[in-house]
PDB file of C-alpha atoms in Angstrom:
ATOM      1  CA  MET U1373     -29.238  -1.108  11.834  1.00  0.00           C
ATOM      2  CA  PRO U1374     -30.641  -5.190  11.006  1.00  0.00           C
ATOM      3  CA  ASP U1375     -32.526  -7.332  13.601  1.00  0.00           C
ATOM      4  CA  GLY U1376     -30.671  -9.945  12.481  1.00  0.00           C
ATOM      5  CA  ASP U1377     -28.866 -12.517  14.252  1.00  0.00           C
ATOM      6  CA  GLY U1378     -25.781 -12.544  12.476  1.00  0.00           C
ATOM      7  CA  SER U1379     -25.974 -16.274  10.729  1.00  0.00           C
ATOM      8  CA  GLU U1380     -26.894 -15.059   7.207  1.00  0.00           C
ATOM      9  CA  PRO U1381     -24.715 -15.486   4.026  1.00  0.00           C
ATOM     10  CA  ILE U1382     -22.678 -12.192   3.544  1.00  0.00           C
ATOM     11  CA  THR U1383     -24.219 -11.156   0.334  1.00  0.00           C
ATOM     12  CA  GLY U1384     -21.028  -9.148  -2.414  1.00  0.00           C
ATOM     13  CA  ASP U1385     -21.960  -5.955  -1.945  1.00  0.00           C
ATOM     14  CA  GLU U1386     -21.437  -5.575   2.265  1.00  0.00           C
ATOM     15  CA  LEU U1387     -19.172  -3.688   3.335  1.00  0.00           C
ATOM     16  CA  LEU U1388     -16.196  -5.588   6.738  1.00  0.00           C
ATOM     17  CA  TYR U1389     -14.310  -3.615   8.339  1.00  0.00           C
ATOM     18  CA  ARG U1390     -10.742  -4.727   9.793  1.00  0.00           C
ATOM     19  CA  ARG U1391     -10.034  -3.027  13.052  1.00  0.00           C
ATOM     20  CA  ILE U1392      -6.571  -1.516  12.603  1.00  0.00           C
ATOM     21  CA  PRO U1393      -4.740  -0.924  16.340  1.00  0.00           C
ATOM     22  CA  ALA U1394      -2.634   3.224  15.739  1.00  0.00           C
ATOM     23  CA  SER U1395      -0.188   1.663  17.987  1.00  0.00           C
ATOM     24  CA  GLN U1396       1.436  -1.167  15.606  1.00  0.00           C
ATOM     25  CA  GLY U1397       2.009   1.691  13.529  1.00  0.00           C
ATOM     26  CA  TRP U1398       0.864  -1.188  10.509  1.00  0.00           C
ATOM     27  CA  TYR U1399      -1.050   1.932   8.889  1.00  0.00           C
ATOM     28  CA  ASP U1400       1.086   5.300   7.875  1.00  0.00           C
ATOM     29  CA  PRO U1401      -1.567   8.423   7.610  1.00  0.00           C
ATOM     30  CA  GLN U1402       0.806  10.935   5.739  1.00  0.00           C
ATOM     31  CA  PHE U1403       1.333   7.991   3.204  1.00  0.00           C
ATOM     32  CA  SER U1404      -2.132   6.911   3.235  1.00  0.00           C
ATOM     33  CA  LYS U1405      -0.386   3.326   3.468  1.00  0.00           C
ATOM     34  CA  LEU U1406      -1.816   0.065   5.555  1.00  0.00           C
ATOM     35  CA  ASN U1407       0.880  -2.575   6.054  1.00  0.00           C
ATOM     36  CA  ARG U1408       0.421  -6.401   5.331  1.00  0.00           C
ATOM     37  CA  LEU U1409       0.513  -7.203   8.945  1.00  0.00           C
ATOM     38  CA  ALA U1410      -2.865  -5.849   9.121  1.00  0.00           C
ATOM     39  CA  PHE U1411      -4.197  -9.014   7.821  1.00  0.00           C
ATOM     40  CA  ASN U1412      -2.082 -11.275  10.093  1.00  0.00           C
ATOM     41  CA  PRO U1413      -3.730 -13.434  12.100  1.00  0.00           C
ATOM     42  CA  ILE U1414      -2.474 -13.301  15.426  1.00  0.00           C
ATOM     43  CA  LYS U1415      -2.829 -15.700  18.303  1.00  0.00           C
ATOM     44  CA  PHE U1416      -6.838 -14.660  18.895  1.00  0.00           C
ATOM     45  CA  ASP U1417      -7.288 -15.858  15.565  1.00  0.00           C
ATOM     46  CA  THR U1418      -7.956 -19.283  15.463  1.00  0.00           C
ATOM     47  CA  THR U1419     -11.048 -19.653  13.843  1.00  0.00           C
ATOM     48  CA  GLY U1420     -10.026 -17.123  10.947  1.00  0.00           C
ATOM     49  CA  LEU U1421      -9.189 -13.169  11.025  1.00  0.00           C
ATOM     50  CA  SER U1422     -11.793 -10.905  12.349  1.00  0.00           C
ATOM     51  CA  LEU U1423     -13.504  -8.710  10.360  1.00  0.00           C
ATOM     52  CA  ALA U1424     -16.803  -6.977  10.856  1.00  0.00           C
ATOM     53  CA  ARG U1425     -19.721  -6.510   9.143  1.00  0.00           C
ATOM     54  CA  GLY U1426     -20.746  -2.433   8.437  1.00  0.00           C
ATOM     55  CA  LYS U1427     -24.499  -3.239   8.434  1.00  0.00           C
ATOM     56  CA  TYR U1428     -24.587  -4.819  12.027  1.00  0.00           C
ATOM     57  CA  LYS U1429     -22.868  -1.341  13.257  1.00  0.00           C
ATOM     58  CA  SER U1430     -21.530   1.666  12.336  1.00  0.00           C
ATOM     59  CA  ALA U1431     -17.403   2.147  12.255  1.00  0.00           C
ATOM     60  CA  GLU U1432     -17.079   4.547  15.018  1.00  0.00           C
ATOM     61  CA  LEU U1433     -18.449   1.648  17.649  1.00  0.00           C
ATOM     62  CA  ILE U1434     -17.157  -0.712  15.199  1.00  0.00           C
ATOM     63  CA  ALA U1435     -12.909   0.027  16.141  1.00  0.00           C
ATOM     64  CA  VAL U1436     -14.472   0.906  19.964  1.00  0.00           C
ATOM     65  CA  GLY U1437     -10.704  -0.974  21.901  1.00  0.00           C
ATOM     66  CA  GLN U1438      -8.836  -0.865  24.590  1.00  0.00           C
ATOM     67  CA  PRO U1439      -9.504   3.151  26.847  1.00  0.00           C
ATOM     68  CA  GLY U1440      -7.149   5.703  25.592  1.00  0.00           C
ATOM     69  CA  LYS U1441      -6.449   4.062  22.194  1.00  0.00           C
ATOM     70  CA  GLN U1442      -6.741   5.055  19.251  1.00  0.00           C
ATOM     71  CA  TYR U1443      -7.738   2.761  15.353  1.00  0.00           C
ATOM     72  CA  TYR U1444      -8.197   2.547  12.205  1.00  0.00           C
ATOM     73  CA  LEU U1445     -10.655   0.766   9.788  1.00  0.00           C
ATOM     74  CA  ALA U1446      -9.763  -0.844   6.447  1.00  0.00           C
ATOM     75  CA  GLU U1447     -12.876  -0.952   4.551  1.00  0.00           C
ATOM     76  CA  LEU U1448     -13.051  -3.677   1.929  1.00  0.00           C
ATOM     77  CA  ARG U1449     -16.659  -5.185   0.061  1.00  0.00           C
ATOM     78  CA  ALA U1450     -16.734  -8.994   0.295  1.00  0.00           C
ATOM     79  CA  GLN U1451     -17.716  -9.490  -4.234  1.00  0.00           C
ATOM     80  CA  ASP U1452     -14.029  -8.266  -4.272  1.00  0.00           C
ATOM     81  CA  LEU U1453     -12.690 -10.605  -1.647  1.00  0.00           C
ATOM     82  CA  TYR U1454     -15.012 -13.810  -3.209  1.00  0.00           C
ATOM     83  CA  ASP U1455     -13.970 -12.463  -6.776  1.00  0.00           C
ATOM     84  CA  ASN U1456     -10.056 -12.976  -5.205  1.00  0.00           C
ATOM     85  CA  GLY U1457     -10.692 -16.383  -4.064  1.00  0.00           C
ATOM     86  CA  ILE U1458     -10.991 -14.915  -0.479  1.00  0.00           C
ATOM     87  CA  ASN U1459     -13.737 -16.280   1.294  1.00  0.00           C
ATOM     88  CA  VAL U1460     -15.700 -14.945   4.418  1.00  0.00           C
ATOM     89  CA  VAL U1461     -18.287 -17.124   6.299  1.00  0.00           C
ATOM     90  CA  PRO U1462     -20.703 -15.140   9.749  1.00  0.00           C
ATOM     91  CA  ASN U1463     -19.297 -15.901  12.707  1.00  0.00           C
ATOM     92  CA  PRO U1464     -21.517 -14.070  15.149  1.00  0.00           C
ATOM     93  CA  LEU U1465     -20.310 -13.904  18.610  1.00  0.00           C
ATOM     94  CA  PRO U1466     -22.863 -12.883  21.780  1.00  0.00           C
ATOM     95  CA  GLY U1467     -23.062  -9.485  21.780  1.00  0.00           C
ATOM     96  CA  ASP U1468     -21.919  -9.184  18.522  1.00  0.00           C
ATOM     97  CA  PRO U1469     -24.163 -10.942  15.554  1.00  0.00           C
ATOM     98  CA  GLY U1470     -21.507  -9.365  12.834  1.00  0.00           C
ATOM     99  CA  HIS U1471     -19.006 -10.285  13.860  1.00  0.00           C
ATOM    100  CA  ALA U1472     -17.227 -12.570  10.391  1.00  0.00           C
ATOM    101  CA  GLU U1473     -13.945 -14.069   9.616  1.00  0.00           C
ATOM    102  CA  ILE U1474     -11.837 -15.574   6.529  1.00  0.00           C
ATOM    103  CA  PRO U1475     -11.665 -19.108   7.784  1.00  0.00           C
ATOM    104  CA  SER U1476      -8.652 -19.680   5.578  1.00  0.00           C
ATOM    105  CA  MET U1477      -6.484 -16.926   7.113  1.00  0.00           C
ATOM    106  CA  THR U1478      -6.102 -18.723  11.056  1.00  0.00           C
ATOM    107  CA  TYR U1479      -3.064 -17.512  14.125  1.00  0.00           C
ATOM    108  CA  GLU U1480      -1.917 -21.384  12.824  1.00  0.00           C
ATOM    109  CA  SER U1481      -1.741 -20.862   9.029  1.00  0.00           C
ATOM    110  CA  ARG U1482      -0.525 -17.319   8.639  1.00  0.00           C
ATOM    111  CA  LYS U1483       2.895 -18.292   7.814  1.00  0.00           C
ATOM    112  CA  SER U1484       1.467 -20.227   4.848  1.00  0.00           C
ATOM    113  CA  THR U1485       1.690 -19.209   1.405  1.00  0.00           C
ATOM    114  CA  GLU U1486      -1.784 -18.130   0.956  1.00  0.00           C
ATOM    115  CA  VAL U1487      -1.866 -16.236   3.993  1.00  0.00           C
ATOM    116  CA  LEU U1488       1.099 -13.972   3.157  1.00  0.00           C
ATOM    117  CA  GLU U1489      -0.279 -13.771   0.192  1.00  0.00           C
ATOM    118  CA  ALA U1490      -3.341 -13.027   0.768  1.00  0.00           C
ATOM    119  CA  GLN U1491      -2.150 -10.240   3.645  1.00  0.00           C
ATOM    120  CA  ILE U1492      -0.785  -8.420   0.412  1.00  0.00           C
ATOM    121  CA  LEU U1493      -3.613  -8.364  -1.888  1.00  0.00           C
ATOM    122  CA  LEU U1494      -6.085  -7.017   1.511  1.00  0.00           C
ATOM    123  CA  ALA U1495      -3.623  -4.446   2.537  1.00  0.00           C
ATOM    124  CA  GLU U1496      -2.898  -3.301  -1.346  1.00  0.00           C
ATOM    125  CA  LYS U1497      -5.716  -3.842  -3.399  1.00  0.00           C
ATOM    126  CA  LEU U1498      -8.355  -4.832  -2.205  1.00  0.00           C
ATOM    127  CA  THR U1499      -9.034  -3.073   1.136  1.00  0.00           C
ATOM    128  CA  LEU U1500     -11.321   0.458  -0.471  1.00  0.00           C
ATOM    129  CA  ARG U1501     -10.267   2.854   1.798  1.00  0.00           C
ATOM    130  CA  VAL U1502      -8.788   3.690   5.540  1.00  0.00           C
ATOM    131  CA  LEU U1503     -11.113   5.759   8.075  1.00  0.00           C
ATOM    132  CA  GLY U1504     -10.133   6.633  10.811  1.00  0.00           C
ATOM    133  CA  PRO U1505      -8.201   6.983  13.223  1.00  0.00           C
ATOM    134  CA  PHE U1506     -11.487   6.906  16.611  1.00  0.00           C
ATOM    135  CA  PRO U1507     -11.572   8.098  18.177  1.00  0.00           C
ATOM    136  CA  GLU U1508     -10.779  11.430  16.915  1.00  0.00           C
ATOM    137  CA  HIS U1509      -9.151  12.337  20.540  1.00  0.00           C
ATOM    138  CA  VAL U1510      -8.094  10.244  23.212  1.00  0.00           C
TER     139      VAL U1510
ATOM    140  CA  MET Y 149      27.815 -11.467  15.886  1.00  0.00           C
ATOM    141  CA  SER Y 150      28.708 -11.152  11.836  1.00  0.00           C
ATOM    142  CA  LEU Y 151      26.909 -12.190   8.495  1.00  0.00           C
ATOM    143  CA  ASP Y 152      29.408 -14.719   7.879  1.00  0.00           C
ATOM    144  CA  THR Y 153      30.230 -18.052   5.313  1.00  0.00           C
ATOM    145  CA  GLU Y 154      28.760 -20.663   7.622  1.00  0.00           C
ATOM    146  CA  ARG Y 155      25.029 -19.223   6.946  1.00  0.00           C
ATOM    147  CA  ASP Y 156      22.483 -20.628   4.267  1.00  0.00           C
ATOM    148  CA  SER Y 157      25.005 -19.554   1.677  1.00  0.00           C
ATOM    149  CA  ALA Y 158      21.675 -19.093  -1.891  1.00  0.00           C
ATOM    150  CA  THR Y 159      19.386 -17.380   0.992  1.00  0.00           C
ATOM    151  CA  GLN Y 160      23.029 -14.795   1.914  1.00  0.00           C
ATOM    152  CA  THR Y 161      23.349 -14.516  -1.885  1.00  0.00           C
ATOM    153  CA  ARG Y 162      20.020 -13.546  -2.655  1.00  0.00           C
ATOM    154  CA  ILE Y 163      19.380 -10.816   0.009  1.00  0.00           C
ATOM    155  CA  ARG Y 164      22.736  -9.222  -0.245  1.00  0.00           C
ATOM    156  CA  GLN Y 165      21.195  -9.467  -4.442  1.00  0.00           C
ATOM    157  CA  TRP Y 166      18.398  -7.309  -3.392  1.00  0.00           C
ATOM    158  CA  VAL Y 167      19.420  -5.412  -0.719  1.00  0.00           C
ATOM    159  CA  GLU Y 168      22.431  -3.769  -3.026  1.00  0.00           C
ATOM    160  CA  THR Y 169      20.218  -3.510  -5.771  1.00  0.00           C
ATOM    161  CA  THR Y 170      18.072  -1.237  -3.768  1.00  0.00           C
ATOM    162  CA  ALA Y 171      20.572   0.087  -2.123  1.00  0.00           C
ATOM    163  CA  SER Y 172      21.284   1.922  -5.972  1.00  0.00           C
ATOM    164  CA  ASP Y 173      18.422   2.522  -5.640  1.00  0.00           C
ATOM    165  CA  ASP Y 174      17.881   4.827  -2.574  1.00  0.00           C
ATOM    166  CA  LEU Y 175      21.343   6.894  -3.607  1.00  0.00           C
ATOM    167  CA  THR Y 176      19.770   8.212  -6.749  1.00  0.00           C
ATOM    168  CA  ILE Y 177      16.720   9.199  -5.319  1.00  0.00           C
ATOM    169  CA  THR Y 178      18.396  10.710  -2.064  1.00  0.00           C
ATOM    170  CA  GLY Y 179      21.732  12.526  -4.345  1.00  0.00           C
ATOM    171  CA  GLU Y 180      24.441  13.400  -1.405  1.00  0.00           C
ATOM    172  CA  ILE Y 181      24.891  11.555   1.066  1.00  0.00           C
ATOM    173  CA  PRO Y 182      26.955   8.322   0.008  1.00  0.00           C
ATOM    174  CA  ASP Y 183      24.856   5.025   0.534  1.00  0.00           C
ATOM    175  CA  LYS Y 184      26.338   3.517   3.371  1.00  0.00           C
ATOM    176  CA  GLU Y 185      26.794   6.331   5.314  1.00  0.00           C
ATOM    177  CA  LEU Y 186      22.939   6.886   4.763  1.00  0.00           C
ATOM    178  CA  SER Y 187      22.131   3.164   5.749  1.00  0.00           C
ATOM    179  CA  VAL Y 188      24.707   3.251   8.778  1.00  0.00           C
ATOM    180  CA  ARG Y 189      22.469   6.399  10.272  1.00  0.00           C
ATOM    181  CA  GLY Y 190      19.118   4.790   8.980  1.00  0.00           C
ATOM    182  CA  TRP Y 191      20.339   1.333  11.355  1.00  0.00           C
ATOM    183  CA  ASN Y 192      21.514   3.197  13.586  1.00  0.00           C
ATOM    184  CA  GLU Y 193      17.973   5.249  14.159  1.00  0.00           C
ATOM    185  CA  VAL Y 194      16.020   2.025  14.705  1.00  0.00           C
ATOM    186  CA  ILE Y 195      18.528   0.894  17.471  1.00  0.00           C
ATOM    187  CA  ASN Y 196      18.694   4.449  19.099  1.00  0.00           C
ATOM    188  CA  TYR Y 197      15.102   5.168  18.887  1.00  0.00           C
ATOM    189  CA  THR Y 198      12.968   2.317  17.914  1.00  0.00           C
ATOM    190  CA  LEU Y 199      13.916  -0.373  19.152  1.00  0.00           C
ATOM    191  CA  ILE Y 200      15.689   0.904  22.718  1.00  0.00           C
ATOM    192  CA  GLU Y 201      12.341   2.704  23.236  1.00  0.00           C
ATOM    193  CA  TRP Y 202       9.973  -0.562  22.866  1.00  0.00           C
ATOM    194  CA  GLY Y 203      12.317  -2.016  24.961  1.00  0.00           C
ATOM    195  CA  LYS Y 204      12.447   0.083  27.279  1.00  0.00           C
ATOM    196  CA  SER Y 205       8.420   0.768  27.238  1.00  0.00           C
ATOM    197  CA  PRO Y 206       7.030  -2.116  25.684  1.00  0.00           C
ATOM    198  CA  GLU Y 207       3.153  -1.573  27.067  1.00  0.00           C
ATOM    199  CA  SER Y 208       3.352   1.607  24.537  1.00  0.00           C
ATOM    200  CA  LEU Y 209       2.453  -1.415  22.384  1.00  0.00           C
ATOM    201  CA  ASP Y 210       0.427  -3.129  24.719  1.00  0.00           C
ATOM    202  CA  ASP Y 211      -3.086  -3.471  22.887  1.00  0.00           C
ATOM    203  CA  ASP Y 212      -6.395  -5.246  22.465  1.00  0.00           C
ATOM    204  CA  GLY Y 213      -5.527  -8.489  21.554  1.00  0.00           C
ATOM    205  CA  ILE Y 214      -1.971  -7.851  20.646  1.00  0.00           C
ATOM    206  CA  GLU Y 215       1.087  -9.481  21.516  1.00  0.00           C
ATOM    207  CA  PRO Y 216       3.902  -6.239  22.024  1.00  0.00           C
ATOM    208  CA  PRO Y 217       7.257  -7.927  21.611  1.00  0.00           C
ATOM    209  CA  ASN Y 218       8.802  -8.624  25.274  1.00  0.00           C
ATOM    210  CA  ARG Y 219      12.492  -7.027  26.501  1.00  0.00           C
ATOM    211  CA  GLN Y 220      14.767 -10.499  24.709  1.00  0.00           C
ATOM    212  CA  THR Y 221      12.962 -10.392  20.952  1.00  0.00           C
ATOM    213  CA  VAL Y 222      13.971  -6.278  21.464  1.00  0.00           C
ATOM    214  CA  ARG Y 223      17.877  -7.391  22.563  1.00  0.00           C
ATOM    215  CA  ARG Y 224      17.885  -9.646  19.420  1.00  0.00           C
ATOM    216  CA  ALA Y 225      16.643  -7.296  17.046  1.00  0.00           C
ATOM    217  CA  CYS Y 226      19.075  -4.825  17.981  1.00  0.00           C
ATOM    218  CA  ASP Y 227      21.493  -7.954  17.787  1.00  0.00           C
ATOM    219  CA  ILE Y 228      20.314  -8.577  14.557  1.00  0.00           C
ATOM    220  CA  ALA Y 229      20.675  -4.875  12.862  1.00  0.00           C
ATOM    221  CA  ILE Y 230      23.648  -4.085  14.591  1.00  0.00           C
ATOM    222  CA  ALA Y 231      24.885  -7.633  12.593  1.00  0.00           C
ATOM    223  CA  LEU Y 232      22.320  -5.752   9.443  1.00  0.00           C
ATOM    224  CA  ARG Y 233      24.659  -2.521   9.869  1.00  0.00           C
ATOM    225  CA  ASP Y 234      27.841  -4.024   9.679  1.00  0.00           C
ATOM    226  CA  SER Y 235      27.952  -6.195   7.263  1.00  0.00           C
ATOM    227  CA  GLY Y 236      27.122  -2.598   5.032  1.00  0.00           C
ATOM    228  CA  LEU Y 237      23.394  -3.900   4.136  1.00  0.00           C
ATOM    229  CA  PRO Y 238      20.738  -0.780   3.313  1.00  0.00           C
ATOM    230  CA  CYS Y 239      18.397  -0.152   6.644  1.00  0.00           C
ATOM    231  CA  PRO Y 240      15.164  -1.080   6.042  1.00  0.00           C
ATOM    232  CA  GLU Y 241      12.225   0.950   5.358  1.00  0.00           C
ATOM    233  CA  ARG Y 242       9.977  -0.471   7.879  1.00  0.00           C
ATOM    234  CA  VAL Y 243      10.040  -1.660  11.651  1.00  0.00           C
ATOM    235  CA  LEU Y 244       7.355  -2.863  12.903  1.00  0.00           C
ATOM    236  CA  PRO Y 245       5.536  -5.358  15.499  1.00  0.00           C
ATOM    237  CA  ASN Y 246       4.071  -8.895  14.146  1.00  0.00           C
ATOM    238  CA  GLY Y 247       1.096  -8.681  16.237  1.00  0.00           C
ATOM    239  CA  ASN Y 248       2.168 -11.596  17.962  1.00  0.00           C
ATOM    240  CA  GLY Y 249       5.480 -10.966  20.064  1.00  0.00           C
ATOM    241  CA  GLY Y 250       7.903 -10.379  17.479  1.00  0.00           C
ATOM    242  CA  ILE Y 251       9.543  -7.913  15.071  1.00  0.00           C
ATOM    243  CA  VAL Y 252       9.514  -7.154  11.298  1.00  0.00           C
ATOM    244  CA  PHE Y 253      11.836  -4.907   9.081  1.00  0.00           C
ATOM    245  CA  GLU Y 254      10.669  -4.611   6.115  1.00  0.00           C
ATOM    246  CA  LYS Y 255      11.757  -3.193   2.883  1.00  0.00           C
ATOM    247  CA  GLU Y 256      10.632  -1.757  -0.467  1.00  0.00           C
ATOM    248  CA  ALA Y 257      11.293  -1.503  -4.049  1.00  0.00           C
ATOM    249  CA  GLY Y 258       9.734  -1.903  -7.682  1.00  0.00           C
ATOM    250  CA  GLY Y 259       7.451  -4.728  -6.638  1.00  0.00           C
ATOM    251  CA  ARG Y 260       9.910  -7.009  -4.184  1.00  0.00           C
ATOM    252  CA  LEU Y 261       9.181  -6.565  -0.868  1.00  0.00           C
ATOM    253  CA  CYS Y 262      12.341  -7.924   1.886  1.00  0.00           C
ATOM    254  CA  VAL Y 263      11.855  -9.576   5.152  1.00  0.00           C
ATOM    255  CA  PHE Y 264      12.981  -9.970   8.310  1.00  0.00           C
ATOM    256  CA  GLU Y 265      10.924 -11.136  10.881  1.00  0.00           C
ATOM    257  CA  ILE Y 266      11.691 -12.025  14.477  1.00  0.00           C
ATOM    258  CA  GLU Y 267       9.708 -13.107  15.944  1.00  0.00           C
ATOM    259  CA  SER Y 268       8.805 -14.451  19.749  1.00  0.00           C
ATOM    260  CA  ASP Y 269      10.121 -17.972  20.158  1.00  0.00           C
ATOM    261  CA  GLY Y 270      13.378 -16.232  18.704  1.00  0.00           C
ATOM    262  CA  LEU Y 271      13.424 -17.783  15.011  1.00  0.00           C
ATOM    263  CA  ILE Y 272      14.615 -15.665  12.429  1.00  0.00           C
ATOM    264  CA  GLU Y 273      12.777 -15.427   9.195  1.00  0.00           C
ATOM    265  CA  TYR Y 274      13.435 -14.319   5.615  1.00  0.00           C
ATOM    266  CA  ARG Y 275      11.162 -13.787   3.015  1.00  0.00           C
ATOM    267  CA  GLU Y 276      10.733 -12.309  -0.259  1.00  0.00           C
ATOM    268  CA  PHE Y 277       7.595 -11.311  -2.178  1.00  0.00           C
ATOM    269  CA  LEU Y 278       8.131 -10.009  -5.823  1.00  0.00           C
ATOM    270  CA  ASN Y 279       4.342  -8.127  -6.673  1.00  0.00           C
ATOM    271  CA  GLY Y 280       2.151  -9.526  -3.774  1.00  0.00           C
ATOM    272  CA  ARG Y 281       3.760 -13.427  -4.873  1.00  0.00           C
ATOM    273  CA  LEU Y 282       5.767 -14.921  -2.250  1.00  0.00           C
ATOM    274  CA  VAL Y 283       8.786 -15.758  -4.289  1.00  0.00           C
ATOM    275  CA  HIS Y 284      11.342 -16.742  -1.358  1.00  0.00           C
ATOM    276  CA  GLN Y 285      11.152 -17.888   2.179  1.00  0.00           C
ATOM    277  CA  SER Y 286      14.259 -19.814   4.391  1.00  0.00           C
ATOM    278  CA  PRO Y 287      14.669 -18.934   8.352  1.00  0.00           C
ATOM    279  CA  ILE Y 288      17.667 -17.810   9.107  1.00  0.00           C
ATOM    280  CA  ASP Y 289      19.781 -19.659  12.539  1.00  0.00           C
ATOM    281  CA  LYS Y 290      23.427 -18.097  11.568  1.00  0.00           C
ATOM    282  CA  LEU Y 291      23.204 -14.340  11.606  1.00  0.00           C
TER     283      LEU Y 291
END
């Protein structure tokens, strides 16, 4: 894992991950179908939709959430986002230097055409694969 | 509670046109069971299993940073499901929490995605996407 503080720009070849709570049914493993709601900004997404930079943490660590719950990870490539007009920026947090976000996708803007269409694009076109669930057993 | 002529007629027409089209598609796919009966059965499963279970155990949807729908929102979603069922509209393919205390009904066919979203503040929105593009969005307040 890098020693950086997470403030360096996100290069096109970086892999990014969106954590998806299995409890919400937003990913259907039977049909490998990811729903756009996995990219719906929630109330905490005040400055952007949260992503994790793969170079800072393993998938297993990125997927850590509420005890007793399982999570999937949607894998994205930064360049694919850039090519589709979706900007992603570093947003390191204390203890989490690999935190990044899509600043155009906030709770405030969640009903805008741009955000609603970006949700579908991210879920149906730009997600390379879905990993998990993590942990495998609860 | 029913779909009636007071509701925004343009939106109602759009909803009906689309869902009737997909209902025909469903009939082709499923074959033997009449589409209305199939749809009523589907709506009943949405109400009796998914929504009532969420209402009984909202904590099942409680998760990291996620706001589960509260009982009032679940009750409202049940009322809407009953109204849509009784109006003869086909059942949704997916019923999902939206992560912000709301509930979403979705139906998809041929690149067209139809969405009813019941929000935690009681607002209902209807949205229609075609090949990932938003082509219609309107609040629905006369259900």
